[in-house]
C-alpha positions as a printed NumPy array, in Angstrom:
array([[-21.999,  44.82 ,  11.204],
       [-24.305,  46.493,   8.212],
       [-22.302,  46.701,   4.663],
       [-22.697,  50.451,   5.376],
       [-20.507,  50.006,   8.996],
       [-17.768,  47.74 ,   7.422],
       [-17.438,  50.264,   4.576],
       [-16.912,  52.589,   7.075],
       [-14.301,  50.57 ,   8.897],
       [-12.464,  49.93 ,   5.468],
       [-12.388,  53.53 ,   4.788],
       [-10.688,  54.385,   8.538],
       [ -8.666,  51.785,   7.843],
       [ -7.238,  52.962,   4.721],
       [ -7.108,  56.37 ,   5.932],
       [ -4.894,  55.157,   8.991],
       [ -2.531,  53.466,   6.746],
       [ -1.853,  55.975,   4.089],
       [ -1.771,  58.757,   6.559],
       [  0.632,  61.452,   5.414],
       [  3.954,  61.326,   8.217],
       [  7.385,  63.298,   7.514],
       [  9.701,  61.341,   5.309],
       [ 11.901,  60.7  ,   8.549],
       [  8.946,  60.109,  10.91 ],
       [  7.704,  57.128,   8.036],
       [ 11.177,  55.914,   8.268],
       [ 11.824,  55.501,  11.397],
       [  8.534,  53.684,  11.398],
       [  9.538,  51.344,   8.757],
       [ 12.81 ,  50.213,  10.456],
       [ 11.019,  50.   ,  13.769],
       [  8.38 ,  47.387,  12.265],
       [ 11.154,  45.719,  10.443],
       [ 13.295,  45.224,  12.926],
       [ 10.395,  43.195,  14.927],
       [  9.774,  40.815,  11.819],
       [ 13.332,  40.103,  11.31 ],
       [ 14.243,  39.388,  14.78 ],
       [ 11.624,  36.97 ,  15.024],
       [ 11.844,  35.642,  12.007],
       [ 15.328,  36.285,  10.841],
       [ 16.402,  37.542,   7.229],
       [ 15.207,  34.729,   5.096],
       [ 11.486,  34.053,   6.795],
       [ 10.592,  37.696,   6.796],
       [  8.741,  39.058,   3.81 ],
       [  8.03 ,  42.784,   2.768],
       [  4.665,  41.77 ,   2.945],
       [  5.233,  41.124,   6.62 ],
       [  6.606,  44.495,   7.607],
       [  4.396,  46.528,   5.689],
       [  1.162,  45.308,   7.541],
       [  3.182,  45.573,  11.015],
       [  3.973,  49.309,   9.957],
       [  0.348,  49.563,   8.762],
       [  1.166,  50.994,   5.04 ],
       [  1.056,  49.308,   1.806],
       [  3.463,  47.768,   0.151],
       [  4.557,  50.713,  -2.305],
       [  4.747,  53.435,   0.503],
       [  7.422,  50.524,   1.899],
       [  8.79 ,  50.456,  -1.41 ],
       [  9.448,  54.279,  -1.627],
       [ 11.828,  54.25 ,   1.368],
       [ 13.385,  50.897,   0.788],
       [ 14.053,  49.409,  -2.592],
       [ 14.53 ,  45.738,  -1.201],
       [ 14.254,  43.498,   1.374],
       [ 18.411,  43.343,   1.726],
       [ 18.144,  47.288,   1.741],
       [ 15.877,  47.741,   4.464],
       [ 17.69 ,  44.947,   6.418],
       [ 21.001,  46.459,   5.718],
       [ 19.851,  50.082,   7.023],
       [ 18.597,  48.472,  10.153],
       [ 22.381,  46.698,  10.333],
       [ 23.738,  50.25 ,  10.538],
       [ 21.759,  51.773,  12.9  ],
       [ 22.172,  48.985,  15.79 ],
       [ 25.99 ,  48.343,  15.142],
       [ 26.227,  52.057,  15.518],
       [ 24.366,  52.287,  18.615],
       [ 26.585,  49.33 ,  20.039],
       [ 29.584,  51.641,  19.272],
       [ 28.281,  55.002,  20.527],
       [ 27.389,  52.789,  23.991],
       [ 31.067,  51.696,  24.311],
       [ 32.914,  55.135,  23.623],
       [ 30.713,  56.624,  26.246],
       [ 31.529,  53.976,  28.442],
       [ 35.209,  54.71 ,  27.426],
       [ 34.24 ,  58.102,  28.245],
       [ 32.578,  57.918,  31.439],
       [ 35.21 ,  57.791,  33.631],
       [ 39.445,  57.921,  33.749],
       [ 39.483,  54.727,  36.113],
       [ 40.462,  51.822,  33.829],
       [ 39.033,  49.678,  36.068],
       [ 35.635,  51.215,  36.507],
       [ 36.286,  51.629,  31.789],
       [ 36.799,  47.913,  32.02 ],
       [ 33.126,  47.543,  34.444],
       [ 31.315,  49.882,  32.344],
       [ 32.556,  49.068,  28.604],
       [ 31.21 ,  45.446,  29.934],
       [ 27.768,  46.84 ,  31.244],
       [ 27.4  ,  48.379,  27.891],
       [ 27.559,  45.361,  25.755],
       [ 24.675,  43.565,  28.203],
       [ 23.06 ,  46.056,  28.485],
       [ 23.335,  45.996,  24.16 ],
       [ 22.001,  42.139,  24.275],
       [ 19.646,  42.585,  27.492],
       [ 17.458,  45.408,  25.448],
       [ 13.999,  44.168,  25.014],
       [ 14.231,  44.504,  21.25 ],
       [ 16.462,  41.871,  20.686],
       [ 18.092,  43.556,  18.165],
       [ 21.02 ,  42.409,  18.94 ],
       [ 20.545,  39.026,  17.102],
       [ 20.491,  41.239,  13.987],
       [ 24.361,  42.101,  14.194],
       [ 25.695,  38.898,  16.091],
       [ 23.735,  36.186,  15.061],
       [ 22.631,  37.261,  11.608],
       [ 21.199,  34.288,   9.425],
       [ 22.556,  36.283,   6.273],
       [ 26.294,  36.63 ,   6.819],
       [ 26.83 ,  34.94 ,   3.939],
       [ 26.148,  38.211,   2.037],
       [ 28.951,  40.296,   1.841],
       [ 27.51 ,  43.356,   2.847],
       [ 26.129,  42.047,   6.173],
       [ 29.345,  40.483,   7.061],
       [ 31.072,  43.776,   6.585],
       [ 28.953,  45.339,   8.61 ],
       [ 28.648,  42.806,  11.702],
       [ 32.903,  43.289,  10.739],
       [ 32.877,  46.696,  11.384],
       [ 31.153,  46.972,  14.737],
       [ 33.897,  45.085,  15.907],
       [ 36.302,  46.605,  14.817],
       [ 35.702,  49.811,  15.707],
       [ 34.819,  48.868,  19.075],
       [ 37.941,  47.39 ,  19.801],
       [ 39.917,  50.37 ,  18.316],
       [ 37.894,  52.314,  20.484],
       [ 39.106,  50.529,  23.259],
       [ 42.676,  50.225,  21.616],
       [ 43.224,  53.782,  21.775],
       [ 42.81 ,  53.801,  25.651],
       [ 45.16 ,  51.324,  25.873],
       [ 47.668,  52.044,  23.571],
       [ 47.473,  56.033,  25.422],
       [ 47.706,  54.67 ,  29.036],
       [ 50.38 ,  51.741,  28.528],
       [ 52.184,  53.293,  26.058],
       [ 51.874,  50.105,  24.086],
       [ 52.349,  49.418,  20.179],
       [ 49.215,  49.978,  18.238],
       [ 49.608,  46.341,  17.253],
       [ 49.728,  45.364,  20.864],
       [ 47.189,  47.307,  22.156],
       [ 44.367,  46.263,  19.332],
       [ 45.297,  42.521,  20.492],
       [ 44.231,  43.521,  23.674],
       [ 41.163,  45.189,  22.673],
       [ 40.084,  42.568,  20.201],
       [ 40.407,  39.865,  23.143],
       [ 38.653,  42.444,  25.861],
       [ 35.6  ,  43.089,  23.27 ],
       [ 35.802,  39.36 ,  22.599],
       [ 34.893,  38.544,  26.288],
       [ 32.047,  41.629,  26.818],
       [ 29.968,  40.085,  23.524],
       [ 30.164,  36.279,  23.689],
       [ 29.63 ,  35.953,  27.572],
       [ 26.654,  38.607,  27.608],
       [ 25.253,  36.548,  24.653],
       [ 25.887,  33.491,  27.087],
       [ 24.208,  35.134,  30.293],
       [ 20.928,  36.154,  27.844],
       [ 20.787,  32.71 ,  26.056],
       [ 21.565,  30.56 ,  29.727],
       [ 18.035,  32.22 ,  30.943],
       [ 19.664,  35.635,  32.285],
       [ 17.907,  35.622,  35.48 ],
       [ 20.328,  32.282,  37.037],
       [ 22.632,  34.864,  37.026],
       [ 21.144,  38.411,  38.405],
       [ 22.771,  41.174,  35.246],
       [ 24.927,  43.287,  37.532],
       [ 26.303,  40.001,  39.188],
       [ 26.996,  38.737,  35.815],
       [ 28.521,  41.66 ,  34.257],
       [ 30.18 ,  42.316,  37.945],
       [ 32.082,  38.699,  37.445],
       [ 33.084,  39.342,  34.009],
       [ 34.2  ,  42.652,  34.504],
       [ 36.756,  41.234,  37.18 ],
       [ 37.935,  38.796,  34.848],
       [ 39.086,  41.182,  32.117],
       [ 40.598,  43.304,  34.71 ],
       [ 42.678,  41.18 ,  36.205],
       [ 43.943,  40.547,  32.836],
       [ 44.46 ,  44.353,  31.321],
       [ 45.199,  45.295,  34.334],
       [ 48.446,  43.786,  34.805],
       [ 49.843,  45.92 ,  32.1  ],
       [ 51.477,  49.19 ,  34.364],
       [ 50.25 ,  52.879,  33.248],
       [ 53.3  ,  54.098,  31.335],
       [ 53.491,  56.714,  34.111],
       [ 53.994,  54.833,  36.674],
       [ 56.5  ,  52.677,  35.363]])
């Protein structure tokens, strides 16, 4: 390659990077290259300097959407805790059999750990709950998953609030550590509908000994 050819490929280059996106578009872009360096590298490994060469900007266009590393991890934190909670209230949603709820509020939370992104690592096996914000975060998927799944309960058994959320806490308990034990034990021993299939008839056997308050 002549001097005048590489300048030439230095000057794409630059162009590509600093091209001009929306302020959403660049942001999305930002969390999307982020959220590839910290899953493989977890919170402490990754460096800025990392994720702005995956996104393909500099450092300072990183810098204008994300004041710090714990920022930028943080804002990635909310957006997969809050898709894991959108998935289960429209499994909730998807049907008024509990027992086909209790099969597809299961499906969603392998489905969660099965995605190819691995993002789930991010809000269940974080290397930086030590930080308070993180741990209130990875706190408040649970949460509101189970008083998602409290509120269906508490509606159909006529159950305490109290009651119910011990219920829910123990149902979301089951989806999240055994579909992080199917994906860690090599997934494929198991085929994914089998396994969710199998765990989905152990929580209903459980729940679904408590009667509908209608038909008591």
């Amino acid at each position: 390659m002549t001097t005048t050819d590489a300048a030439y490929a230095d000057s794409a280059t630059s162009r590509q990077r600093s091209a001009r996106l929306p302020r959403s578009a660049r942001r999305n872009q930002l969390l999307g290259a982020a959220e590839e360096v910290f899953v493989a590298q977890g919170y402490h490994a990754a460096a800025m300097d990392d994720i702005a060469e995956r996104a393909g900007v500099s450092k300072p266009v990183l810098y204008q959407h994300f004041p710090g590393k714990l920022e930028l991890y943080l804002a990635l934190l909310d957006k997969h805790c809050d898709a894991l909670v959108t998935q289960v209230r429209l499994a909730l949603d998807s049907t008024t059999d509990n027992k086909l709820r209790v099969a597809a509020t299961i499906g969603a939370y392998f489905d969660y750990v099965e995605h190819e992104s691995g993002a789930f690592r991010l809000v269940f096996e974080s290397d930086l709950n030590n930080e308070a914000a993180v741990r209130e975060r990875t706190q408040r998927v649970t949460q509101e998953c189970a008083e998602a799944i409290r509120d269906v309960i508490a509606t159909d058994t006529g159950l305490s609030d109290e009651e119910s959320m011990l219920l829910a806490v123990g149902l979301t308990g089951i989806a999240h550590v055994t579909a992080r034990y199917w994906l860690s034990s090599g997934g494929g021993q198991i085929p994914r509908d089998a396994a969710a299939r199998i765990v989905s008839q152990l929580a209903w056997r459980g729940i679904g000994n408590f009667p509908r308050k209608d038909s008591v």
